[in-house]
């Protein structure tokens, strides 16, 4: 070959120099768990459906919600959205309004009659679900998806459980509950209402497995001296009567109403009282406002409606319209004590008790194998199975947080366990995935955007205010999501790699080329959402 | 996704050249730049952008320095464009010659880029550069400023920031590193020549860098673009932090981003709520002595003043912004 002067070697490209040998750490694309998903009691893959909503793929987004929760429109209203409390965006410019997005997508599904398409191949196994509350219906839905035959027995006249009898209609309109239940029934669930199971053991002969989630409908009683003619209600009875009377106001609550308790039920009762015509509603709570178990957003909404909260007080006596309140305080060891002799009397036309609910244990007593704990709850093992083989339980009858979302989560988990039981296989363990916390987000790549704030209530009616978002707003609010822990194809890694060690195909797929990657870690550092992990090469 | 990233799956319009699957990769893999080299990244971005808008009709002349050394190790070469290396100090003059040759040969559409480090641009090559500006020769000159002579072991250049430690400005008792009151400002010198286009850019803002190059390459006459390129080895920070370093320099005002036409400032990128220089300095070993036990708040204050003056001088508070 005729080479120019003084050159000995063939000219070549540096591609023959494999700089990949320099590295001690190597980048890998990972899927980390977004904090919203971690906190969702139903185990929703929130980030994934937000990502589809960002692209305007609402049906696909809805299908992703439905993989873990068959009640998007219900949850978009009645869920206490703990996801928003942990949303990484909250530490930047305000959490993504996940709750409202879920509601809007849920409503789109209802208006467009979207149905569930995938039902598993029939297994021939029969499962009985006792109760038709959120946990039961969730279990029924997932069991159908696994291909089992499902029968539901409900003792009330209508299905829905606490969704219907525990959440007032201004927070959760009945057409929403009905629509989402109908969709579950349409998967082939056999629902029988007004049917009370008498004997579990008998039912075991007809079914291969049973799921019990009969809830906690029995109001707790506390020691209060009552004399004179007094209007006293239990919150849960009030809700039920209101529901059975189809919203007709047959109650004579009077103008001044006291609600006793500090949970979400107390808040719902107080706001219901306002809507039933009470003019002055006060919540009496033993501890301080900060200790109130009710969710903060609920408390704030109640305060905005003009409800007063009297903290550190106990009702000790009710004498006609005179209510005696003992003042409470904390001692040096932080124990709650009543301040001896320090009390006040206030006037009220009615008192509503919202001090907790117990389970109706009649069905379980004397059934060999079923164990009722000291806390009056049905005991289950880690796979939601009671002491009776093949009988599972979840929701409010078992230990848990007692929210509708937790109930749905229990239903989903139980269905998975029941399915494993029916197939005679081990329950697949949940894989532990690293969480994409705020430190993993590179916020340099995001503009601050005002979070979407929507006023949920205008007036004191039982009608719900229509706040579901139009499509453009769903897209823009969903686009505030950081996509924590999951690649959203921003191409930062591809664009910033000084060594072209990341390849991009026409369809946008990115792949590391370890032959040239020197392991500098820029891609991982500049990944806006923590989806690239540096892994040691030396083991 | 509303984000300031290089690409965006939701918006193709807004994507940078560097996010395109078919970008040219003018500086290909296998080059011997250190891990996390800012200069290697900047050079690929610059030449890719020029390659795109000219349809590949470019020729590049390169000064001696890291960029030349790591991309061209006999017999290998990393360049996927016509590329020429001559000496440390004569790049501008060689580029002038190349441009004239193309003109004489009738390829007026071929655009010539000269590129080099801060050492070759600010120091040994400044005479040739000034001559090129003076004659308004048809060349785009790109300076990759890593603020020292990195290739020969981190010696001071006249682009080295005050108080920085380099191999030739080692802080000792009573000496805080590179002396205050020294150094020069080549973008300002270029502007003083009244050439058609002068701009500064940063690898922390690749879209802006690409826009400036795409504009400059199509102009005629002398153009000068100055790119800030952090160097992990010379500055003393982990290689993964290169982009962060560049970003912080911009966010505190120490590296202003602006554009000038015919010697007049025409636009700058606003710095919203400038960050204190401390954050930027503290993470670099070359400034560690400003924070150690012989720490000197005065020196940090002096650097803060430089940043604050930049903010005023280049109107980074927003009035000239072209965002
Ligand atoms: C006339 C001459 N003097 C000295 C050198 C040695 N030398 C090669 S590169 C270099 C420094 C380059 O610094 P800079 O231009 O800032 O580029 P960097 O390596 O930092 O990218 C020096 C001094 C040389 N090649 N030629
Ligand atoms: S930026 Fe490039 S070289 Fe650096 S770790 Fe990532 S892939 Fe490797
Ligand atoms: Mg240099």
PDB file of C-alpha atoms and ligand atoms in Angstrom, chain B residues 39 65-66 88 116-120 143-151 155 157 159-160 229 231 235, ligand 3:
ATOM      1  CA  UNK B  39     -14.981  19.670  26.644  1.00  0.00           C
ATOM      2  CA  UNK B  65      -4.844  20.997  23.714  1.00  0.00           C
ATOM      3  CA  UNK B  66      -6.874  18.267  25.376  1.00  0.00           C
ATOM      4  CA  UNK B  88      -0.998  25.482  19.707  1.00  0.00           C
ATOM      5  CA  UNK B 116      -9.349  25.464  20.822  1.00  0.00           C
ATOM      6  CA  UNK B 117      -8.999  25.645  24.580  1.00  0.00           C
ATOM      7  CA  UNK B 118      -8.743  28.767  26.699  1.00  0.00           C
ATOM      8  CA  UNK B 119      -4.954  28.546  26.709  1.00  0.00           C
ATOM      9  CA  UNK B 120      -4.653  28.653  22.962  1.00  0.00           C
ATOM     10  CA  UNK B 143     -13.316  28.474  22.508  1.00  0.00           C
ATOM     11  CA  UNK B 144     -13.796  25.637  25.024  1.00  0.00           C
ATOM     12  CA  UNK B 145     -13.019  27.299  28.298  1.00  0.00           C
ATOM     13  CA  UNK B 146     -12.007  24.937  31.084  1.00  0.00           C
ATOM     14  CA  UNK B 147     -10.113  27.771  32.741  1.00  0.00           C
ATOM     15  CA  UNK B 148      -6.563  26.370  32.642  1.00  0.00           C
ATOM     16  CA  UNK B 149      -4.008  24.490  30.548  1.00  0.00           C
ATOM     17  CA  UNK B 150      -5.484  21.103  31.299  1.00  0.00           C
ATOM     18  CA  UNK B 151      -3.604  19.036  28.757  1.00  0.00           C
ATOM     19  CA  UNK B 155      -1.320  25.367  34.650  1.00  0.00           C
ATOM     20  CA  UNK B 157      -4.086  30.574  31.829  1.00  0.00           C
ATOM     21  CA  UNK B 159      -8.862  32.557  31.743  1.00  0.00           C
ATOM     22  CA  UNK B 160      -8.219  31.008  35.160  1.00  0.00           C
ATOM     23  CA  UNK B 229     -16.702  23.439  29.987  1.00  0.00           C
ATOM     24  CA  UNK B 231     -13.077  19.775  33.959  1.00  0.00           C
ATOM     25  CA  UNK B 235     -11.110  21.639  39.086  1.00  0.00           C
TER      26      UNK B 235
HETATM   27 MG1  LIG C   3      -7.981  24.928  28.953  1.00  0.00          MG
END
